[in-house]
Short mmCIF file of C-alpha atoms and ligand atoms in Angstrom, two decimals:
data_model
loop_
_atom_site.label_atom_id
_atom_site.label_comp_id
_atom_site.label_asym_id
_atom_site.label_seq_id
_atom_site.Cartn_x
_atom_site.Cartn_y
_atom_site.Cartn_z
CA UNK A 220 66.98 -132.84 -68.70
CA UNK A 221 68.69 -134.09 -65.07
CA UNK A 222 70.57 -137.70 -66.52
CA UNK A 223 72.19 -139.76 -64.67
CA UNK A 224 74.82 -142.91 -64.97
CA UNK A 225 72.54 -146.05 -62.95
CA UNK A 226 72.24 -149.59 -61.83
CA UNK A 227 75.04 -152.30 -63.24
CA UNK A 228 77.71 -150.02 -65.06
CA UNK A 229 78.03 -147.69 -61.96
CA UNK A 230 78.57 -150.86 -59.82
CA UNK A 231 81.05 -152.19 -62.26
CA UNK A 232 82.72 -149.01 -62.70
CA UNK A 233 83.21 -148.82 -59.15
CA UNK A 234 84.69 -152.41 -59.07
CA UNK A 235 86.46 -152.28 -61.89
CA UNK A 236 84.95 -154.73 -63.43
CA UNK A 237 84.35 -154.49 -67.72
CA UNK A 238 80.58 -153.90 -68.34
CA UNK A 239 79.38 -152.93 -71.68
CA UNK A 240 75.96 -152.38 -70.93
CA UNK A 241 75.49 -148.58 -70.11
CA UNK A 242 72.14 -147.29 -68.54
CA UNK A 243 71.03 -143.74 -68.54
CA UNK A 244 68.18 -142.58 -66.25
CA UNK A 245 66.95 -139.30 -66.63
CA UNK A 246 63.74 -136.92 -64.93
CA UNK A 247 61.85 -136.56 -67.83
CA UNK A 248 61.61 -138.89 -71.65
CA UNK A 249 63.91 -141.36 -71.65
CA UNK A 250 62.91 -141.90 -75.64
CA UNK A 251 63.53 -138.10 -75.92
CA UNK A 252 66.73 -137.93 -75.02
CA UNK A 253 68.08 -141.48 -76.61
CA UNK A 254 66.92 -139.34 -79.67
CA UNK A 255 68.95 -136.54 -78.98
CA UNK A 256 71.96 -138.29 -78.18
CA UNK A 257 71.48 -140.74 -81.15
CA UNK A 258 72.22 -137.41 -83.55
CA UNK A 259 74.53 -135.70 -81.21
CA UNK A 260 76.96 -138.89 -81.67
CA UNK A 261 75.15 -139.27 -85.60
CA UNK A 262 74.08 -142.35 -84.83
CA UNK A 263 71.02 -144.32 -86.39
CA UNK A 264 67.95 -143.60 -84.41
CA UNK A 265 67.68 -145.44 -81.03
CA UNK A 266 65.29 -148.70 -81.37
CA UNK A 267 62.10 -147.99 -79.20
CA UNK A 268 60.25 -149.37 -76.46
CA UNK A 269 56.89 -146.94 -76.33
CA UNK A 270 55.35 -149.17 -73.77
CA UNK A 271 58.26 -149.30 -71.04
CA UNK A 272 59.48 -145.97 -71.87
CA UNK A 273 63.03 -146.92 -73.19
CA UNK A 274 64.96 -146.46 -76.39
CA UNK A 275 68.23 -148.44 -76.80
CA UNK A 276 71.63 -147.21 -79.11
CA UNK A 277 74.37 -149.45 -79.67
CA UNK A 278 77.86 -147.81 -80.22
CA UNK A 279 80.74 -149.66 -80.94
CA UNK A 280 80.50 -152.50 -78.43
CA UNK A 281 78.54 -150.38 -75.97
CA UNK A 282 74.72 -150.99 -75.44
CA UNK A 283 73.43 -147.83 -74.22
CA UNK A 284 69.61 -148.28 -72.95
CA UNK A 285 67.85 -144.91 -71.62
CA UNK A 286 64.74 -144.76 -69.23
CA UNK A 287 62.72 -142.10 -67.24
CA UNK A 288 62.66 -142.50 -63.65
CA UNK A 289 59.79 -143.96 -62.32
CA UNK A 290 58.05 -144.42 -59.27
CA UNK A 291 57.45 -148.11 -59.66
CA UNK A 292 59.36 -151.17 -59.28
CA UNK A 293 62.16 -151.48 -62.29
CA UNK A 294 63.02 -154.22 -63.97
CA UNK A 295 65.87 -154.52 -66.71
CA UNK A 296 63.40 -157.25 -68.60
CA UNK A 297 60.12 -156.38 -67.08
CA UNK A 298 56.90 -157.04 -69.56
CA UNK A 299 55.07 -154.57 -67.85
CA UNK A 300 54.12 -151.38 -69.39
CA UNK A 301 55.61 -148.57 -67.43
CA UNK A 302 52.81 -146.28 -65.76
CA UNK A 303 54.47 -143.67 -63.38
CA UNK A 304 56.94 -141.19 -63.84
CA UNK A 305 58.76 -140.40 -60.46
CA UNK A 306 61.80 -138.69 -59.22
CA UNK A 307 65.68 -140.62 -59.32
CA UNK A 308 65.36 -141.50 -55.57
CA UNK A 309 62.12 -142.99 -56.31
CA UNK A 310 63.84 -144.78 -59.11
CA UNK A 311 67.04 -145.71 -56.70
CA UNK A 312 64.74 -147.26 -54.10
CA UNK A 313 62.74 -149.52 -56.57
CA UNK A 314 66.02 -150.95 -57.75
CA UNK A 315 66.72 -154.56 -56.17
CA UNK A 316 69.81 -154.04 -54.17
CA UNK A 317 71.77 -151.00 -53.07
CA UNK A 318 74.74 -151.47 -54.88
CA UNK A 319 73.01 -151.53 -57.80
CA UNK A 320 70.91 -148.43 -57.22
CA UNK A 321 73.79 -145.73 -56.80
CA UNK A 322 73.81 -142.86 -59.49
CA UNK A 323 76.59 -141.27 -61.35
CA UNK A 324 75.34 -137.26 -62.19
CA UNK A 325 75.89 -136.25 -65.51
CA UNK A 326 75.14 -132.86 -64.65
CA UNK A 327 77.02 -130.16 -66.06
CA UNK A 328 77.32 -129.13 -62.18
CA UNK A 329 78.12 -132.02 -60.03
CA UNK A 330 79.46 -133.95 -62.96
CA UNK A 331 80.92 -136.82 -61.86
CA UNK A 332 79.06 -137.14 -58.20
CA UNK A 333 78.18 -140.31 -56.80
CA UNK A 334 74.19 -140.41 -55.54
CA UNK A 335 74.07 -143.04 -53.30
CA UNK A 336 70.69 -142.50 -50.91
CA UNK A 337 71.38 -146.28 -49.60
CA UNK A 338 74.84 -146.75 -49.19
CA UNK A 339 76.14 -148.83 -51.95
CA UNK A 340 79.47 -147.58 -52.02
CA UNK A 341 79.19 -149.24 -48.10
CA UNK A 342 78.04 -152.00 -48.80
CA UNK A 343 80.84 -152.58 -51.68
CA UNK A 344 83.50 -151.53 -49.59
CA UNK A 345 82.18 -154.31 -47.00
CA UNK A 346 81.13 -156.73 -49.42
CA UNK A 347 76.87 -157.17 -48.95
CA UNK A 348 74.00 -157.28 -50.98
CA UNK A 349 71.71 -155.95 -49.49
CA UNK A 350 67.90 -154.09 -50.72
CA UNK A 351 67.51 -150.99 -50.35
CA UNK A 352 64.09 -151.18 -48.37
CA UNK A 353 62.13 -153.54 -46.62
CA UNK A 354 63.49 -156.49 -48.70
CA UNK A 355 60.16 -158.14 -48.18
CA UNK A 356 58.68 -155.20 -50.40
CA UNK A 357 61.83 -155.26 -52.86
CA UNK A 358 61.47 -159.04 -53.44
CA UNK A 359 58.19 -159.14 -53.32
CA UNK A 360 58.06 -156.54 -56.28
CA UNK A 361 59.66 -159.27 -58.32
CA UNK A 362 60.40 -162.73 -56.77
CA UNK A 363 63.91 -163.24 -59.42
CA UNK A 364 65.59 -160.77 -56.81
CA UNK A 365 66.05 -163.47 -54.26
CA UNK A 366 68.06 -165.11 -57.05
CA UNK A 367 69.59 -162.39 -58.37
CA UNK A 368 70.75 -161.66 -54.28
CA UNK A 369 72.35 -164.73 -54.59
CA UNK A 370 73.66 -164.81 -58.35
CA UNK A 371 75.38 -161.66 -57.47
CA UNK A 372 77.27 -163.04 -53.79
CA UNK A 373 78.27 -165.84 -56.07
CA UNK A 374 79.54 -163.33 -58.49
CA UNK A 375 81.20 -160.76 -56.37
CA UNK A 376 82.44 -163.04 -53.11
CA UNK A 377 79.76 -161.16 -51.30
CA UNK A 378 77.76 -162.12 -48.20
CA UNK A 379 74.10 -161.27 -47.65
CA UNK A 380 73.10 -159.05 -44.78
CA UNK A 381 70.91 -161.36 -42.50
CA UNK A 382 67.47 -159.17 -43.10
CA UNK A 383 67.56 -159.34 -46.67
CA UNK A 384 68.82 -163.51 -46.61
CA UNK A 385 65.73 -164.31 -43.85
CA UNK A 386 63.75 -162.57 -45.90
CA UNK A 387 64.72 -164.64 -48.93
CA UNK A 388 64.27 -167.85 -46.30
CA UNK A 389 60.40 -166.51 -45.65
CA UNK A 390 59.82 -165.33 -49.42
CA UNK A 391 61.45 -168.93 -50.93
CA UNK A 392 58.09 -169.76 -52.37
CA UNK A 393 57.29 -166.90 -54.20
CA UNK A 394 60.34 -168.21 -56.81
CA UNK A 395 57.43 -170.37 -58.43
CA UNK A 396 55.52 -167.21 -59.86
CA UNK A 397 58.45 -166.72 -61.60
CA UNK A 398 59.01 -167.94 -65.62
CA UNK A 399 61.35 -170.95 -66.13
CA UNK A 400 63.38 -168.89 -68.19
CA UNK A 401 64.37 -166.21 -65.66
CA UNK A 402 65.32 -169.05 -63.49
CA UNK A 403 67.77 -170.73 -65.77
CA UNK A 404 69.45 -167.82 -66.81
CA UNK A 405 70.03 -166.97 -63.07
CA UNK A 406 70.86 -170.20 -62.44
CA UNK A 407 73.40 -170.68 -65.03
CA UNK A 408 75.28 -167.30 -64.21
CA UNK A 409 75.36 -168.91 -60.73
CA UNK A 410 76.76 -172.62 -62.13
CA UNK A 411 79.14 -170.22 -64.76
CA UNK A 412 81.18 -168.18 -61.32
CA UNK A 413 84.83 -169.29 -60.70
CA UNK A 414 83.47 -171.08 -57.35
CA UNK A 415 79.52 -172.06 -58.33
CA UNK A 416 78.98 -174.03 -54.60
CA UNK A 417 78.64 -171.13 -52.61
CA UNK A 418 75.58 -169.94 -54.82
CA UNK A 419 74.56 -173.82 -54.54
CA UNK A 420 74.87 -173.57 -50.80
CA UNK A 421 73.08 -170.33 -50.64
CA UNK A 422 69.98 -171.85 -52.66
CA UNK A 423 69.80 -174.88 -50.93
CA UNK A 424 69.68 -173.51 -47.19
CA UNK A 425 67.91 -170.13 -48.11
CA UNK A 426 65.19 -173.12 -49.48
CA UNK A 427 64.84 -171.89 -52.88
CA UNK A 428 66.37 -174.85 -54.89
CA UNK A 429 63.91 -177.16 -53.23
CA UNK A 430 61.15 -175.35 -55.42
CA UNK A 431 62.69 -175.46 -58.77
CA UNK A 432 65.22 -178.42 -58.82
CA UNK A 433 63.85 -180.61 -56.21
CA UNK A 434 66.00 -183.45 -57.76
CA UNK A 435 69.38 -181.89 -56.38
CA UNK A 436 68.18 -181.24 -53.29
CA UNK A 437 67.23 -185.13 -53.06
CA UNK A 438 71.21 -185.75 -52.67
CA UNK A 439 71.23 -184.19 -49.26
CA UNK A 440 71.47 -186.49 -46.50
CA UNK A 441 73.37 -189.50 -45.04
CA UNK A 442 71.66 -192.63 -44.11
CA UNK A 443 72.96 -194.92 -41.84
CA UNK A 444 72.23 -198.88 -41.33
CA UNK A 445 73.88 -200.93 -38.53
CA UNK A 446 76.80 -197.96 -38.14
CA UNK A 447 77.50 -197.40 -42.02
CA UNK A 448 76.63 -194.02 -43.85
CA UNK A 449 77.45 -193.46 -47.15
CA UNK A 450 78.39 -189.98 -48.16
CA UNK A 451 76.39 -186.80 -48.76
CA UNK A 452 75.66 -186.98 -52.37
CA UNK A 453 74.21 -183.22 -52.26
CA UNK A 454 77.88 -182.12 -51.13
CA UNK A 455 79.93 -184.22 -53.36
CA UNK A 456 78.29 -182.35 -56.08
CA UNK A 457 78.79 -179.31 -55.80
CA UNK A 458 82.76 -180.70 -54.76
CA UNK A 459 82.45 -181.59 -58.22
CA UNK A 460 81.26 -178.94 -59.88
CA UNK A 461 83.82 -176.25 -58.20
CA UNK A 462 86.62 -178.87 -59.30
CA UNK A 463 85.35 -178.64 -62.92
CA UNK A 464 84.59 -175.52 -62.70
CA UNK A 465 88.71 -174.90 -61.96
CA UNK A 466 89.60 -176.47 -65.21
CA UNK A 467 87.14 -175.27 -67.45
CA UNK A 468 84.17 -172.53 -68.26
CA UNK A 469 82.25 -175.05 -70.46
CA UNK A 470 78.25 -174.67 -68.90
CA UNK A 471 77.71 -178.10 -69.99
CA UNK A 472 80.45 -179.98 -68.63
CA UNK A 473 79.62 -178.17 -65.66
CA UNK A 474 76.14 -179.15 -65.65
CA UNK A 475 77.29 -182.76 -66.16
CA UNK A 476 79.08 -182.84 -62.80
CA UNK A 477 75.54 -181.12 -61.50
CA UNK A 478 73.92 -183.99 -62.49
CA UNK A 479 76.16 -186.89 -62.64
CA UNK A 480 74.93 -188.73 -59.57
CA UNK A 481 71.61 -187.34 -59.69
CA UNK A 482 69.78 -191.00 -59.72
CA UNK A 483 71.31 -191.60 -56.79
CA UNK A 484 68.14 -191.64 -53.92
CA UNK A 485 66.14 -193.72 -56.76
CA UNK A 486 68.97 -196.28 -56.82
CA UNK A 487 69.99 -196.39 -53.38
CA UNK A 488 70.29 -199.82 -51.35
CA UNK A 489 71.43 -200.97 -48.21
CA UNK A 490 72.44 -204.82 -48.03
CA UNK A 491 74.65 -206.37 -45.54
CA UNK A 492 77.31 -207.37 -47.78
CA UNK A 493 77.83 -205.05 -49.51
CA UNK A 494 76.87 -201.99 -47.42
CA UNK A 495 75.01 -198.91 -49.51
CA UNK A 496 75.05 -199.33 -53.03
CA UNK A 497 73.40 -197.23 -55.86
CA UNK A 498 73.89 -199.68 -58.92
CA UNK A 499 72.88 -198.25 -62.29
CA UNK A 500 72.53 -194.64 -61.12
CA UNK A 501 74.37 -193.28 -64.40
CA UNK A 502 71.91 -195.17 -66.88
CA UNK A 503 68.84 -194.02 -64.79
CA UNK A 504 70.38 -190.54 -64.28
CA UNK A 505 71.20 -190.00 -68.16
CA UNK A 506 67.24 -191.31 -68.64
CA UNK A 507 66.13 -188.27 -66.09
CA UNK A 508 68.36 -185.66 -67.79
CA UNK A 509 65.57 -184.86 -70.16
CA UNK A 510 63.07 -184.15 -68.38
CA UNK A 511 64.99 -182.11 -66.15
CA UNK A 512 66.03 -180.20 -69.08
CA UNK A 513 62.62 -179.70 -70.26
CA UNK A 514 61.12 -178.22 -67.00
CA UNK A 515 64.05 -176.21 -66.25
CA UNK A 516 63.80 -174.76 -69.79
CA UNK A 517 67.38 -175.87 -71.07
CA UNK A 518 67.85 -176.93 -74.26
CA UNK A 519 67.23 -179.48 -75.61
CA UNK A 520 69.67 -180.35 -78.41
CA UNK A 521 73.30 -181.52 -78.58
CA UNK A 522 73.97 -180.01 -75.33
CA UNK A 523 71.53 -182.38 -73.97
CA UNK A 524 72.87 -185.42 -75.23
CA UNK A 525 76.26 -184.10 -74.44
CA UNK A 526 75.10 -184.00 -70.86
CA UNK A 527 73.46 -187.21 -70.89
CA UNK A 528 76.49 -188.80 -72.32
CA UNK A 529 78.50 -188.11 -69.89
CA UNK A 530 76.26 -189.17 -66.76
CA UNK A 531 75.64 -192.23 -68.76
CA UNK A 532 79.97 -192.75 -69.03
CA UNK A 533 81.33 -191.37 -65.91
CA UNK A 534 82.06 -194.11 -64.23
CA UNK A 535 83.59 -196.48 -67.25
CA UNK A 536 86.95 -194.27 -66.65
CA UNK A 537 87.55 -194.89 -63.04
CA UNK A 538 86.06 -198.82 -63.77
CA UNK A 539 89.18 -198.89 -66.16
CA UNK A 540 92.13 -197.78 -64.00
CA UNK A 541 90.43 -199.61 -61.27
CA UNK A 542 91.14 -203.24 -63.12
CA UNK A 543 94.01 -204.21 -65.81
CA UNK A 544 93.85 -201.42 -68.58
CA UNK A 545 93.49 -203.31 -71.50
CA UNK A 546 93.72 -201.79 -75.42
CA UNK A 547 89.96 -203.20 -75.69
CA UNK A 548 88.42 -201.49 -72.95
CA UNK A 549 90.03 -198.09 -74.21
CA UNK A 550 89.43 -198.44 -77.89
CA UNK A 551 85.14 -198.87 -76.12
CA UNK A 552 85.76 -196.24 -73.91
CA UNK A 553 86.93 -194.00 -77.15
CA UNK A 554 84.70 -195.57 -79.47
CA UNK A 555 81.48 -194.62 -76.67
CA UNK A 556 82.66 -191.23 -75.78
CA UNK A 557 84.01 -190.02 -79.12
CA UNK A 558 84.59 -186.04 -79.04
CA UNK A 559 83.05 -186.08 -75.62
CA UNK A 560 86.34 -188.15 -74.25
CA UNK A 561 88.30 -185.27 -72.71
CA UNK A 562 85.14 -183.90 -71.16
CA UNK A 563 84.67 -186.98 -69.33
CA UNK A 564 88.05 -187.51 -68.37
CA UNK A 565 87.51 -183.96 -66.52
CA UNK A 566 84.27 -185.09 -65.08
CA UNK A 567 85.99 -188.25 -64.02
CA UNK A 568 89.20 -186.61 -62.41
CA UNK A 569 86.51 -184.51 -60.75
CA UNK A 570 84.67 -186.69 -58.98
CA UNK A 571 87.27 -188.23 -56.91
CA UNK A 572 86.87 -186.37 -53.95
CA UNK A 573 88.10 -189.07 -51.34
CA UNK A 574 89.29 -187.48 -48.12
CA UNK A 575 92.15 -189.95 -48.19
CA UNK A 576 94.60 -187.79 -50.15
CA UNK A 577 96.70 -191.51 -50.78
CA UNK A 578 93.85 -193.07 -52.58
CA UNK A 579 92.93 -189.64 -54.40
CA UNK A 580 97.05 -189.33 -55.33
CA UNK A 581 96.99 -193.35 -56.89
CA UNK A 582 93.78 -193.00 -58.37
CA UNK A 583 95.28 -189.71 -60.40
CA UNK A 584 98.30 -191.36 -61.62
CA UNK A 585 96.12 -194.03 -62.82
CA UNK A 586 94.06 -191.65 -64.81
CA UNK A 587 97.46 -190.46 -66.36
CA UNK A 588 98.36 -193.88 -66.91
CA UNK A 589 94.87 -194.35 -69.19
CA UNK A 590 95.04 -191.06 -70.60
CA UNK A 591 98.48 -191.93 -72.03
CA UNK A 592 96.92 -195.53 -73.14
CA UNK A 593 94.34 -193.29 -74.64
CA UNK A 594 96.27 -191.42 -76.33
CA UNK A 595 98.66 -194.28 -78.09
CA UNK A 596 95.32 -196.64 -79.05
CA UNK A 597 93.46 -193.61 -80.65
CA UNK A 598 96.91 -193.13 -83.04
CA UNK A 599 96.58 -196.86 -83.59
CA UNK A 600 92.81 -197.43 -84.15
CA UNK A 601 91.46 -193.84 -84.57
CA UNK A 602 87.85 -195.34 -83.09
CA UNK A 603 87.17 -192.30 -81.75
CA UNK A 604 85.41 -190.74 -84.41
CA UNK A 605 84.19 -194.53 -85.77
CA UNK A 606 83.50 -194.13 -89.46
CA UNK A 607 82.85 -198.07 -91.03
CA UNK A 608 85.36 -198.96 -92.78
CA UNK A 609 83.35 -201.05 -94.97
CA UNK A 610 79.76 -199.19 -96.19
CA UNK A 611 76.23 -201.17 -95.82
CA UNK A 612 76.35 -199.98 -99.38
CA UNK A 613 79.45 -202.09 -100.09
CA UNK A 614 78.14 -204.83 -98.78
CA UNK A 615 74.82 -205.07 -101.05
CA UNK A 616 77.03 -204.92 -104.02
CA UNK A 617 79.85 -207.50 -103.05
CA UNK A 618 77.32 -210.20 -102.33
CA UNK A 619 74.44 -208.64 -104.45
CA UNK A 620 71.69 -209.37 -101.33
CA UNK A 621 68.66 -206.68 -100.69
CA UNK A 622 69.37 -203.96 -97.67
CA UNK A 623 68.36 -206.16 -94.87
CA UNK A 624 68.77 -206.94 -90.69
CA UNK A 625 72.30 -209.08 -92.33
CA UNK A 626 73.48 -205.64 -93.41
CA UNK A 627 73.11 -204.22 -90.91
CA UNK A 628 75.14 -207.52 -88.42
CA UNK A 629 77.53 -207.88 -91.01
CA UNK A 630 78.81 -203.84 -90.27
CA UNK A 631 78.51 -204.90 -86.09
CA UNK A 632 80.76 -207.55 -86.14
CA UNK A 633 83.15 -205.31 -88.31
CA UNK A 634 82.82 -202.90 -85.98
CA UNK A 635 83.34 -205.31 -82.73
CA UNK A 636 86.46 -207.15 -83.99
CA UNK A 637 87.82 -204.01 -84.05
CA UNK A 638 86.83 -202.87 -80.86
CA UNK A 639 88.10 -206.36 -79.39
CA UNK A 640 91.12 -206.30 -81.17
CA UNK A 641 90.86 -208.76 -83.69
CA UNK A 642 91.74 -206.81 -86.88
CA UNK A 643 92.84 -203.37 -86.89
CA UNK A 644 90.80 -200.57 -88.16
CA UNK A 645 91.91 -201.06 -91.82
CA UNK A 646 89.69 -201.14 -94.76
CA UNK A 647 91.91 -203.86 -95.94
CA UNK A 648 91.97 -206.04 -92.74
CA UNK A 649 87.86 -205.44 -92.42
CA UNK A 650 87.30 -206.77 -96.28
CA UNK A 651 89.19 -209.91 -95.17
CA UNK A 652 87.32 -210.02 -92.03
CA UNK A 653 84.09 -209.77 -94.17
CA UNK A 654 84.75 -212.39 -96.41
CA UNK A 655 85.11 -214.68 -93.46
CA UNK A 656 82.16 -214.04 -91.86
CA UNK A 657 80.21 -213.82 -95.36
CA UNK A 658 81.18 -217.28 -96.29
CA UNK A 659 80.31 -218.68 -92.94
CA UNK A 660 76.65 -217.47 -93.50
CA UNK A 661 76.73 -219.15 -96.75
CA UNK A 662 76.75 -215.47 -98.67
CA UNK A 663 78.48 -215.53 -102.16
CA UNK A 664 80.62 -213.02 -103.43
CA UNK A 665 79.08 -211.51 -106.62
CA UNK A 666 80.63 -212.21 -109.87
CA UNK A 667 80.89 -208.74 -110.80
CA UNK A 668 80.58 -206.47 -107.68
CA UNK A 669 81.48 -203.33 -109.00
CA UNK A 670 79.20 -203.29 -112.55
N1 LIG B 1433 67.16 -154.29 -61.74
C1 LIG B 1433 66.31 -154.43 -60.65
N2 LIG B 1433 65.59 -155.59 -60.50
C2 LIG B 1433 65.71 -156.60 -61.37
C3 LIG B 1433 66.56 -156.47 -62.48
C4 LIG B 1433 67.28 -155.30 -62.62
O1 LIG B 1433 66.21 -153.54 -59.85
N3 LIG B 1433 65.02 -157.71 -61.21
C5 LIG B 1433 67.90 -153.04 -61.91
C6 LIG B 1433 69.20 -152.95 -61.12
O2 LIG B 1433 69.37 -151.60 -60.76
C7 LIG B 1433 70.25 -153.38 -62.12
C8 LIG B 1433 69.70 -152.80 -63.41
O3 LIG B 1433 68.28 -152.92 -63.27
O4 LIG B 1433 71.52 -152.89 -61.82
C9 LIG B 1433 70.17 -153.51 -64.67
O5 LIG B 1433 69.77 -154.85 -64.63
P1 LIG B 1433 70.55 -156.03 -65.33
O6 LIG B 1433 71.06 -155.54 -66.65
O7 LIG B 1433 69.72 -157.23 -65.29
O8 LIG B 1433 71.75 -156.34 -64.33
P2 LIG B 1433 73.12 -155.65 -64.03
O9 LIG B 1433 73.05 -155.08 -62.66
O10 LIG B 1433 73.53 -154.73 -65.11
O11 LIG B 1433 74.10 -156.88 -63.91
P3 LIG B 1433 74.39 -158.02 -65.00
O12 LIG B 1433 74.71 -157.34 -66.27
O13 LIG B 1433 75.52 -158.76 -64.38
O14 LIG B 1433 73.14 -158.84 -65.07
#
């Protein structure tokens, strides 16, 4: 039966770009012939999807997924039984954008010709996404496109022909019939590309952010009293988040810079002395992480409090260098941020994004200046990682008293006179330290601690 090379892999191949996820599309039973191929390469039988008409084979690292044209809309994830079989141009034009919908024949005549009814090769060469009909009718077949349009600029360093962008601008709200889960996985292939603010850009002024992360777009805007602005939060951002993003592919650092000053219009204030202020913005923005996680459908576990660790830190770095570093404040800083620490020194080096390229130079070598500080207390203390050095455990049997609230102080003030400096973090020096502190609240050392 007439098979064909389609969609993603043809685009890659094109581009050069490694894709291991293969699609076949073929005028006739796209189960039939993952079946035949399946024991023409003796491979296990393809897994089968009856309802969509597909049968998947994995070879090696290759994914090879097979489906019979069809007349209706397509959809790599679609939950919608397939109804219509159609020919490959009706399968080209249901495809979201023309550089995905060119065709590779696998024909033993023509082998090797490019089918391209819409002209993707084109619109590679010059760099557009753009749908290959009406894109009213392709986004309007399944709203995700419009993200997808953008996910791939982002992607590619592609612009998006005017029709198909105003008709993203007129379709925006059509994005909420969409599943969270879509969404986020758009989103975070967007917030994952080398330079993530053009795709932020994009979603902001094509109006589709303001439907799904309304928070974000709340940054936008400068305010002025009496002839003083601050800055544009919404910009700063996504400054931000491309500087991250140039030092490292972690998603989660990367959504800490997305949300870093995200409490920022609930804390704003205007006062004459001191001009705009937004005190406490990282406390209230590491309490609004969660629920932003929940609705956008991220998870939430450890990358979650990750995240929320670091909006809740990300100024105590640049409040250090800003004042007298002092072996204190670092061995807190380390103590606070444990494994998280060079993550927030990123996020911190990130978000200086002063024009004035004298402050942003002497705020640097400050940052250097603590790093190496950092570096020389953590040999000294190792508080990163805190482990007690005395147990509550311990402390029961040395002064025989019940597990109680005194347990539980005893192990603080441990823990903050070596945070302040007072003894070092040595089981030794912290037994000492007990004993002190014991005998000042009148406890008495058990005659035989150890029975
Ligand atoms: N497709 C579509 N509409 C969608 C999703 C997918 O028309 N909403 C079609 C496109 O032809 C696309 C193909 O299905 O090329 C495969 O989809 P998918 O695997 O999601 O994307 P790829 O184009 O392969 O790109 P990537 O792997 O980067 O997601």
């Amino acid at each position: 039966m007439p098979t064909y090379l389609v969609g993603g892999f043809v685009r890659d191949l094109i581009l050069n770009r490694p894709n291991k996820d293969i699609d076949f599309v073929c005028v006739g039973s796209g189960i039939e012939l993952a079946t035949e191929v399946a024991a023409a390469l003796e491979l296990p039988p393809p897994v089968v999807f009856r309802n969509f008409g597909t049968a998947m084979l994995k070879t090696g690292e290759f994914e090879l997924e097979f489906v019979g044209a069809r007349k209706e809309s397509y959809r790599a994830d679609s939950r919608k039984p397939w109804v219509e079989d159609g020919t490959l141009e009706e399968d080209q034009q249901r495809r979201d954008f023309t550089i995905n919908a060119m065709a590779i024949s696998l024909q033993a005549q023509g082998f090797g010709d490019l089918i391209d009814p819409f002209g993707g090769i084109g619109h590679l060469r010059k760099k557009v996404i753009q749908t290959p009909l009406d894109p009213v009718i392709t986004f309007s077949d399944d709203p995700l496109r419009m993200m997808r349009a953008i996910r791939f600029a982002n992607q590619l360093d592609f612009d998006i022909e005017p029709e198909t962008f105003a008709a993203i601008i007129s379709q925006a709200e059509r994005i909420r019939i969409v599943s969270a889960e879509r969404v986020i996985d758009e989103l975070n292939k967007i917030i994952l590309c080398p330079v993530p603010s053009y795709g932020f850009k994009l979603l902001f002024h094509s109006g589709l952010l303001r439907h799904f992360f309304p928070e974000l777009v709340a940054l936008h805007g400068v305010e002025y009293v009496d002839n003083h602005a601050h800055k544009d939060n919404f910009f700063h951002t996504l400054q931000v988040l491309d500087n991250v993003a140039k030092v490292s592919d972690d998603l989660w650092l990367r959504w800490a810079a997305i949300l870093h000053d995200i409490a920022k219009p609930a804390t704003k204030r205007f006062s004459p002395q001191h001009g705009w202020t937004f005190h406490g913005h990282e406390d209230r923005g590491a309490r609004m992480v969660p629920g932003i996680f929940r609705r956008l459908k991220l998870p939430l576990n450890e990358h979650m409090h990750f995240v929320q660790k670091l909006v809740r830190l990300h100024l105590r770095p640049i409040a250090l260098v800003k004042k007298e570093v002092t072996d204190s404040a670092v061995r807190r800083l380390l103590f606070e941020a444990g494994d998280s620490v060079d993550a927030l020194m990123i996020l911190c080096r990130a978000d200086i994004t002063s024009k004035n390229h004298e402050r942003v130079g002497r705020y640097l070598r400050n940052f250097d200046l603590v790093e190496h500080k950092m570096t020389e207390v953590e040999e000294k203390d190792r508080v990163r990682n805190f482990q007690p050095p005395v147990t509550g455990d311990e402390i029961i049997r040395l002064y025989n008293i019940p597990p109680g609230r005194i347990i539980g102080d005893l192990k603080d003030e441990i823990k903050e006179a070596i945070l302040e400096g007072v003894i070092r973090n040595d089981r030794e020096e912290a037994l000492r330290f007990l004993a002190d502190i014991a005998a000042k609240k009148g406890l008495i050392l058990s005659s035989n601690p150890y029975e």
